[in-house]
Amino acid sequence: MRSVQSSHFTDGSLPVFVFPNTLNFYVKDQSTHKQILTVYNPYEFVLRFKVLCTAPSRYLVVDAEGLIKPRCCVDIVIRHTAIHSTPINQQDKFRLQVFEHGVDKILGRKEIPSVILSSRVGTEKEKSTKPSDRSSRIENKAAVFQDAVPYHGTGYTPSFWVVLLAIACIAAVMLPLQGESASSRLPSYLHMSVNQKLVAAFILGLVTMALLKTN
């Protein structure tokens, strides 16, 4: 099976998988003053990430730089430190840059807009429709995957990468768990951890939804 190589994306077009796509901070809802960005690495190589912001004085980014192991994910905590002194509807932007570990050249980038709002609209209605909200979150995560696939500049079509990732995820899910060496003939480095299998299964679900939408 052919794996995704970082050398294919020397033009900075590596798909970057991050959720959510937008950060909404509500002045009257203190629970939203801290947001979490989840960044996924479905590739076979270690990614180094860096988070930049157009208004760094208004935000505190915990661990703005770090590494993501292959087929793993990391959570980046972002706190708004000046929400009460920031105008309503103020829009800022975060830029997530990813590099191959040990290489300074940018492989891919993703912009995440941020906006300050007064309060949530229809709070009571939202509370009564939690099941549909969960479905919307799953669909939004699928959209993150679909939007991240490049449509030009790489020499490969989107369907190629979708199918390639699907095959990789299926293989990862079928590999034995760590600690099952006694009952498996595969070498230990092909044994997956529980977290790696969960990430592979999650990405496989996104791939399946993306394939269904393109058919």
mmCIF file of N, CA and C in Angstrom, residues 47-128:
data_model
loop_
_atom_site.group_PDB
_atom_site.id
_atom_site.type_symbol
_atom_site.label_atom_id
_atom_site.label_comp_id
_atom_site.label_asym_id
_atom_site.label_seq_id
_atom_site.Cartn_x
_atom_site.Cartn_y
_atom_site.Cartn_z
ATOM 1 N N LEU A 47 4.167 15.238 12.450
ATOM 2 C CA LEU A 47 3.925 16.624 12.068
ATOM 3 C C LEU A 47 4.308 17.554 13.218
ATOM 4 N N ARG A 48 4.882 18.680 12.873
ATOM 5 C CA ARG A 48 5.098 19.755 13.836
ATOM 6 C C ARG A 48 4.121 20.879 13.499
ATOM 7 N N PHE A 49 3.423 21.405 14.500
ATOM 8 C CA PHE A 49 2.440 22.451 14.238
ATOM 9 C C PHE A 49 2.826 23.738 14.953
ATOM 10 N N LYS A 50 2.284 24.840 14.427
ATOM 11 C CA LYS A 50 2.496 26.158 15.022
ATOM 12 C C LYS A 50 1.231 26.974 14.816
ATOM 13 N N VAL A 51 0.777 27.642 15.884
ATOM 14 C CA VAL A 51 -0.442 28.450 15.812
ATOM 15 C C VAL A 51 -0.081 29.926 15.870
ATOM 16 N N LEU A 52 -0.551 30.686 14.888
ATOM 17 C CA LEU A 52 -0.349 32.137 14.831
ATOM 18 C C LEU A 52 -1.705 32.832 14.947
ATOM 19 N N CYS A 53 -1.690 34.100 15.328
ATOM 20 C CA CYS A 53 -2.936 34.838 15.499
ATOM 21 C C CYS A 53 -2.748 36.285 15.059
ATOM 22 N N THR A 54 -3.826 36.868 14.487
ATOM 23 C CA THR A 54 -3.765 38.262 14.053
ATOM 24 C C THR A 54 -3.862 39.236 15.225
ATOM 25 N N ALA A 55 -4.323 38.745 16.390
ATOM 26 C CA ALA A 55 -4.438 39.604 17.577
ATOM 27 C C ALA A 55 -3.921 38.847 18.797
ATOM 28 N N PRO A 56 -2.628 38.619 18.890
ATOM 29 C CA PRO A 56 -2.082 37.799 19.990
ATOM 30 C C PRO A 56 -2.291 38.400 21.375
ATOM 31 N N SER A 57 -2.513 39.713 21.468
ATOM 32 C CA SER A 57 -2.709 40.333 22.783
ATOM 33 C C SER A 57 -4.062 39.977 23.388
ATOM 34 N N ARG A 58 -5.000 39.483 22.579
ATOM 35 C CA ARG A 58 -6.339 39.156 23.071
ATOM 36 C C ARG A 58 -6.520 37.672 23.407
ATOM 37 N N TYR A 59 -5.530 36.862 23.092
ATOM 38 C CA TYR A 59 -5.699 35.428 23.271
ATOM 39 C C TYR A 59 -4.490 34.816 23.968
ATOM 40 N N LEU A 60 -4.759 33.731 24.674
ATOM 41 C CA LEU A 60 -3.708 32.907 25.254
ATOM 42 C C LEU A 60 -3.827 31.527 24.632
ATOM 43 N N VAL A 61 -2.817 31.139 23.886
ATOM 44 C CA VAL A 61 -2.809 29.827 23.236
ATOM 45 C C VAL A 61 -1.881 28.914 24.031
ATOM 46 N N VAL A 62 -2.459 27.900 24.644
ATOM 47 C CA VAL A 62 -1.664 26.942 25.422
ATOM 48 C C VAL A 62 -1.013 25.950 24.458
ATOM 49 N N ASP A 63 0.311 25.828 24.563
ATOM 50 C CA ASP A 63 1.057 24.928 23.665
ATOM 51 C C ASP A 63 0.815 25.307 22.211
ATOM 52 N N ALA A 64 1.216 26.518 21.849
ATOM 53 C CA ALA A 64 1.035 27.006 20.475
ATOM 54 C C ALA A 64 1.922 26.280 19.474
ATOM 55 N N GLU A 65 2.906 25.543 19.933
ATOM 56 C CA GLU A 65 3.762 24.751 19.059
ATOM 57 C C GLU A 65 3.925 23.372 19.670
ATOM 58 N N GLY A 66 4.053 22.367 18.804
ATOM 59 C CA GLY A 66 4.236 21.013 19.318
ATOM 60 C C GLY A 66 4.296 19.998 18.200
ATOM 61 N N LEU A 67 4.293 18.728 18.578
ATOM 62 C CA LEU A 67 4.394 17.619 17.640
ATOM 63 C C LEU A 67 3.133 16.758 17.704
ATOM 64 N N ILE A 68 2.781 16.163 16.572
ATOM 65 C CA ILE A 68 1.668 15.216 16.494
ATOM 66 C C ILE A 68 2.203 13.922 15.903
ATOM 67 N N LYS A 69 2.121 12.861 16.669
ATOM 68 C CA LYS A 69 2.598 11.569 16.186
ATOM 69 C C LYS A 69 1.723 11.067 15.044
ATOM 70 N N PRO A 70 2.241 10.164 14.216
ATOM 71 C CA PRO A 70 1.431 9.605 13.119
ATOM 72 C C PRO A 70 0.147 8.969 13.640
ATOM 73 N N ARG A 71 -0.965 9.245 12.942
ATOM 74 C CA ARG A 71 -2.280 8.677 13.246
ATOM 75 C C ARG A 71 -2.747 9.032 14.656
ATOM 76 N N CYS A 72 -2.377 10.209 15.109
ATOM 77 C CA CYS A 72 -2.802 10.688 16.428
ATOM 78 C C CYS A 72 -3.376 12.101 16.307
ATOM 79 N N CYS A 73 -3.817 12.661 17.409
ATOM 80 C CA CYS A 73 -4.358 14.015 17.400
ATOM 81 C C CYS A 73 -3.940 14.725 18.679
ATOM 82 N N VAL A 74 -4.020 16.055 18.648
ATOM 83 C CA VAL A 74 -3.716 16.867 19.822
ATOM 84 C C VAL A 74 -4.804 17.926 19.982
ATOM 85 N N ASP A 75 -5.014 18.352 21.228
ATOM 86 C CA ASP A 75 -5.951 19.432 21.534
ATOM 87 C C ASP A 75 -5.170 20.692 21.884
ATOM 88 N N ILE A 76 -5.543 21.794 21.256
ATOM 89 C CA ILE A 76 -4.918 23.085 21.509
ATOM 90 C C ILE A 76 -5.938 23.976 22.220
ATOM 91 N N VAL A 77 -5.615 24.414 23.421
ATOM 92 C CA VAL A 77 -6.528 25.245 24.210
ATOM 93 C C VAL A 77 -6.287 26.718 23.885
ATOM 94 N N ILE A 78 -7.372 27.430 23.570
ATOM 95 C CA ILE A 78 -7.303 28.857 23.246
ATOM 96 C C ILE A 78 -8.243 29.618 24.178
ATOM 97 N N ARG A 79 -7.697 30.541 24.941
ATOM 98 C CA ARG A 79 -8.482 31.363 25.861
ATOM 99 C C ARG A 79 -8.523 32.807 25.372
ATOM 100 N N HIS A 80 -9.719 33.405 25.438
ATOM 101 C CA HIS A 80 -9.858 34.825 25.113
ATOM 102 C C HIS A 80 -9.639 35.606 26.408
ATOM 103 N N THR A 81 -8.605 36.408 26.468
ATOM 104 C CA THR A 81 -8.217 37.098 27.706
ATOM 105 C C THR A 81 -8.733 38.528 27.789
ATOM 106 N N ALA A 82 -9.374 39.011 26.735
ATOM 107 C CA ALA A 82 -9.864 40.399 26.736
ATOM 108 C C ALA A 82 -11.261 40.472 26.151
ATOM 109 N N ILE A 83 -12.105 39.504 26.498
ATOM 110 C CA ILE A 83 -13.408 39.410 25.846
ATOM 111 C C ILE A 83 -14.322 40.571 26.210
ATOM 112 N N HIS A 84 -14.213 41.113 27.432
ATOM 113 C CA HIS A 84 -15.109 42.199 27.846
ATOM 114 C C HIS A 84 -14.668 43.560 27.307
ATOM 115 N N SER A 85 -13.466 43.666 26.837
ATOM 116 C CA SER A 85 -12.990 44.923 26.251
ATOM 117 C C SER A 85 -12.891 44.857 24.729
ATOM 118 N N THR A 86 -13.363 43.757 24.152
ATOM 119 C CA THR A 86 -13.322 43.588 22.700
ATOM 120 C C THR A 86 -14.692 43.895 22.110
ATOM 121 N N PRO A 87 -14.776 44.673 21.058
ATOM 122 C CA PRO A 87 -16.071 45.016 20.449
ATOM 123 C C PRO A 87 -16.819 43.770 19.972
ATOM 124 N N ILE A 88 -18.152 43.830 20.089
ATOM 125 C CA ILE A 88 -18.987 42.754 19.569
ATOM 126 C C ILE A 88 -18.804 42.658 18.054
ATOM 127 N N ASN A 89 -18.803 41.447 17.548
ATOM 128 C CA ASN A 89 -18.607 41.139 16.123
ATOM 129 C C ASN A 89 -17.161 41.356 15.657
ATOM 130 N N GLN A 90 -16.263 41.574 16.602
ATOM 131 C CA GLN A 90 -14.847 41.668 16.249
ATOM 132 C C GLN A 90 -14.373 40.313 15.707
ATOM 133 N N GLN A 91 -13.735 40.357 14.560
ATOM 134 C CA GLN A 91 -13.262 39.128 13.939
ATOM 135 C C GLN A 91 -11.738 39.100 13.908
ATOM 136 N N ASP A 92 -11.179 37.995 14.340
ATOM 137 C CA ASP A 92 -9.740 37.749 14.273
ATOM 138 C C ASP A 92 -9.526 36.443 13.526
ATOM 139 N N LYS A 93 -8.281 36.105 13.304
ATOM 140 C CA LYS A 93 -7.967 34.858 12.600
ATOM 141 C C LYS A 93 -6.794 34.155 13.262
ATOM 142 N N PHE A 94 -6.918 32.839 13.336
ATOM 143 C CA PHE A 94 -5.807 31.989 13.727
ATOM 144 C C PHE A 94 -5.316 31.263 12.476
ATOM 145 N N ARG A 95 -4.019 31.079 12.405
ATOM 146 C CA ARG A 95 -3.448 30.304 11.295
ATOM 147 C C ARG A 95 -2.680 29.130 11.872
ATOM 148 N N LEU A 96 -3.078 27.939 11.459
ATOM 149 C CA LEU A 96 -2.391 26.722 11.879
ATOM 150 C C LEU A 96 -1.456 26.279 10.753
ATOM 151 N N GLN A 97 -0.177 26.241 11.057
ATOM 152 C CA GLN A 97 0.827 25.793 10.091
ATOM 153 C C GLN A 97 1.366 24.435 10.528
ATOM 154 N N VAL A 98 1.574 23.545 9.557
ATOM 155 C CA VAL A 98 2.134 22.231 9.875
ATOM 156 C C VAL A 98 3.405 22.015 9.058
ATOM 157 N N PHE A 99 4.363 21.368 9.699
ATOM 158 C CA PHE A 99 5.652 21.064 9.087
ATOM 159 C C PHE A 99 5.946 19.589 9.354
ATOM 160 N N GLU A 100 6.824 19.025 8.535
ATOM 161 C CA GLU A 100 7.343 17.708 8.887
ATOM 162 C C GLU A 100 8.387 17.909 9.982
ATOM 163 N N HIS A 101 8.388 17.027 10.960
ATOM 164 C CA HIS A 101 9.302 17.159 12.094
ATOM 165 C C HIS A 101 10.746 17.199 11.608
ATOM 166 N N GLY A 102 11.471 18.242 12.021
ATOM 167 C CA GLY A 102 12.860 18.400 11.623
ATOM 168 C C GLY A 102 13.068 19.177 10.348
ATOM 169 N N VAL A 103 11.968 19.630 9.718
ATOM 170 C CA VAL A 103 12.043 20.395 8.463
ATOM 171 C C VAL A 103 11.300 21.710 8.663
ATOM 172 N N ASP A 104 11.898 22.818 8.228
ATOM 173 C CA ASP A 104 11.290 24.137 8.440
ATOM 174 C C ASP A 104 10.288 24.530 7.368
ATOM 175 N N LYS A 105 10.279 23.862 6.237
ATOM 176 C CA LYS A 105 9.376 24.239 5.146
ATOM 177 C C LYS A 105 7.939 23.861 5.491
ATOM 178 N N ILE A 106 7.016 24.813 5.269
ATOM 179 C CA ILE A 106 5.608 24.593 5.584
ATOM 180 C C ILE A 106 5.011 23.577 4.611
ATOM 181 N N LEU A 107 4.387 22.533 5.168
ATOM 182 C CA LEU A 107 3.716 21.538 4.332
ATOM 183 C C LEU A 107 2.265 21.919 4.054
ATOM 184 N N GLY A 108 1.608 22.525 5.032
ATOM 185 C CA GLY A 108 0.209 22.896 4.868
ATOM 186 C C GLY A 108 -0.185 23.945 5.883
ATOM 187 N N ARG A 109 -1.309 24.584 5.634
ATOM 188 C CA ARG A 109 -1.793 25.632 6.541
ATOM 189 C C ARG A 109 -3.314 25.655 6.518
ATOM 190 N N LYS A 110 -3.883 26.158 7.610
ATOM 191 C CA LYS A 110 -5.335 26.263 7.726
ATOM 192 C C LYS A 110 -5.668 27.503 8.533
ATOM 193 N N GLU A 111 -6.592 28.330 8.044
ATOM 194 C CA GLU A 111 -7.024 29.519 8.763
ATOM 195 C C GLU A 111 -8.340 29.244 9.481
ATOM 196 N N ILE A 112 -8.386 29.617 10.752
ATOM 197 C CA ILE A 112 -9.581 29.435 11.576
ATOM 198 C C ILE A 112 -10.055 30.798 12.044
ATOM 199 N N PRO A 113 -11.169 31.302 11.520
ATOM 200 C CA PRO A 113 -11.678 32.608 11.956
ATOM 201 C C PRO A 113 -12.232 32.558 13.370
ATOM 202 N N SER A 114 -12.140 33.695 14.058
ATOM 203 C CA SER A 114 -12.661 33.841 15.417
ATOM 204 C C SER A 114 -13.535 35.080 15.465
ATOM 205 N N VAL A 115 -14.666 34.990 16.164
ATOM 206 C CA VAL A 115 -15.580 36.125 16.232
ATOM 207 C C VAL A 115 -16.129 36.262 17.651
ATOM 208 N N ILE A 116 -16.325 37.519 18.072
ATOM 209 C CA ILE A 116 -16.911 37.831 19.377
ATOM 210 C C ILE A 116 -18.396 38.126 19.189
ATOM 211 N N LEU A 117 -19.254 37.403 19.924
ATOM 212 C CA LEU A 117 -20.695 37.598 19.857
ATOM 213 C C LEU A 117 -21.225 37.900 21.252
ATOM 214 N N SER A 118 -22.395 38.517 21.302
ATOM 215 C CA SER A 118 -22.956 38.902 22.587
ATOM 216 C C SER A 118 -23.445 37.695 23.375
ATOM 217 N N SER A 119 -24.338 36.906 22.769
ATOM 218 C CA SER A 119 -24.896 35.742 23.452
ATOM 219 C C SER A 119 -25.402 34.763 22.418
ATOM 220 N N ARG A 120 -25.681 33.562 22.868
ATOM 221 C CA ARG A 120 -26.241 32.558 21.981
ATOM 222 C C ARG A 120 -27.675 32.917 21.626
ATOM 223 N N VAL A 121 -28.071 32.599 20.409
ATOM 224 C CA VAL A 121 -29.435 32.864 19.961
ATOM 225 C C VAL A 121 -30.244 31.582 20.110
ATOM 226 N N GLY A 122 -31.421 31.694 20.742
ATOM 227 C CA GLY A 122 -32.298 30.532 20.898
ATOM 228 C C GLY A 122 -31.727 29.485 21.817
ATOM 229 N N THR A 123 -31.240 29.901 22.995
ATOM 230 C CA THR A 123 -30.612 28.955 23.924
ATOM 231 C C THR A 123 -31.567 27.852 24.338
ATOM 232 N N GLU A 124 -32.816 28.204 24.683
ATOM 233 C CA GLU A 124 -33.766 27.191 25.125
ATOM 234 C C GLU A 124 -34.071 26.204 24.020
ATOM 235 N N LYS A 125 -34.138 26.700 22.792
ATOM 236 C CA LYS A 125 -34.406 25.814 21.663
ATOM 237 C C LYS A 125 -33.246 24.860 21.455
ATOM 238 N N GLU A 126 -32.027 25.357 21.642
ATOM 239 C CA GLU A 126 -30.857 24.519 21.476
ATOM 240 C C GLU A 126 -30.853 23.399 22.505
ATOM 241 N N LYS A 127 -31.277 23.696 23.766
ATOM 242 C CA LYS A 127 -31.292 22.683 24.806
ATOM 243 C C LYS A 127 -32.272 21.573 24.495
ATOM 244 N N SER A 128 -33.390 21.900 23.800
ATOM 245 C CA SER A 128 -34.410 20.901 23.504
ATOM 246 C C SER A 128 -34.094 20.090 22.255
#
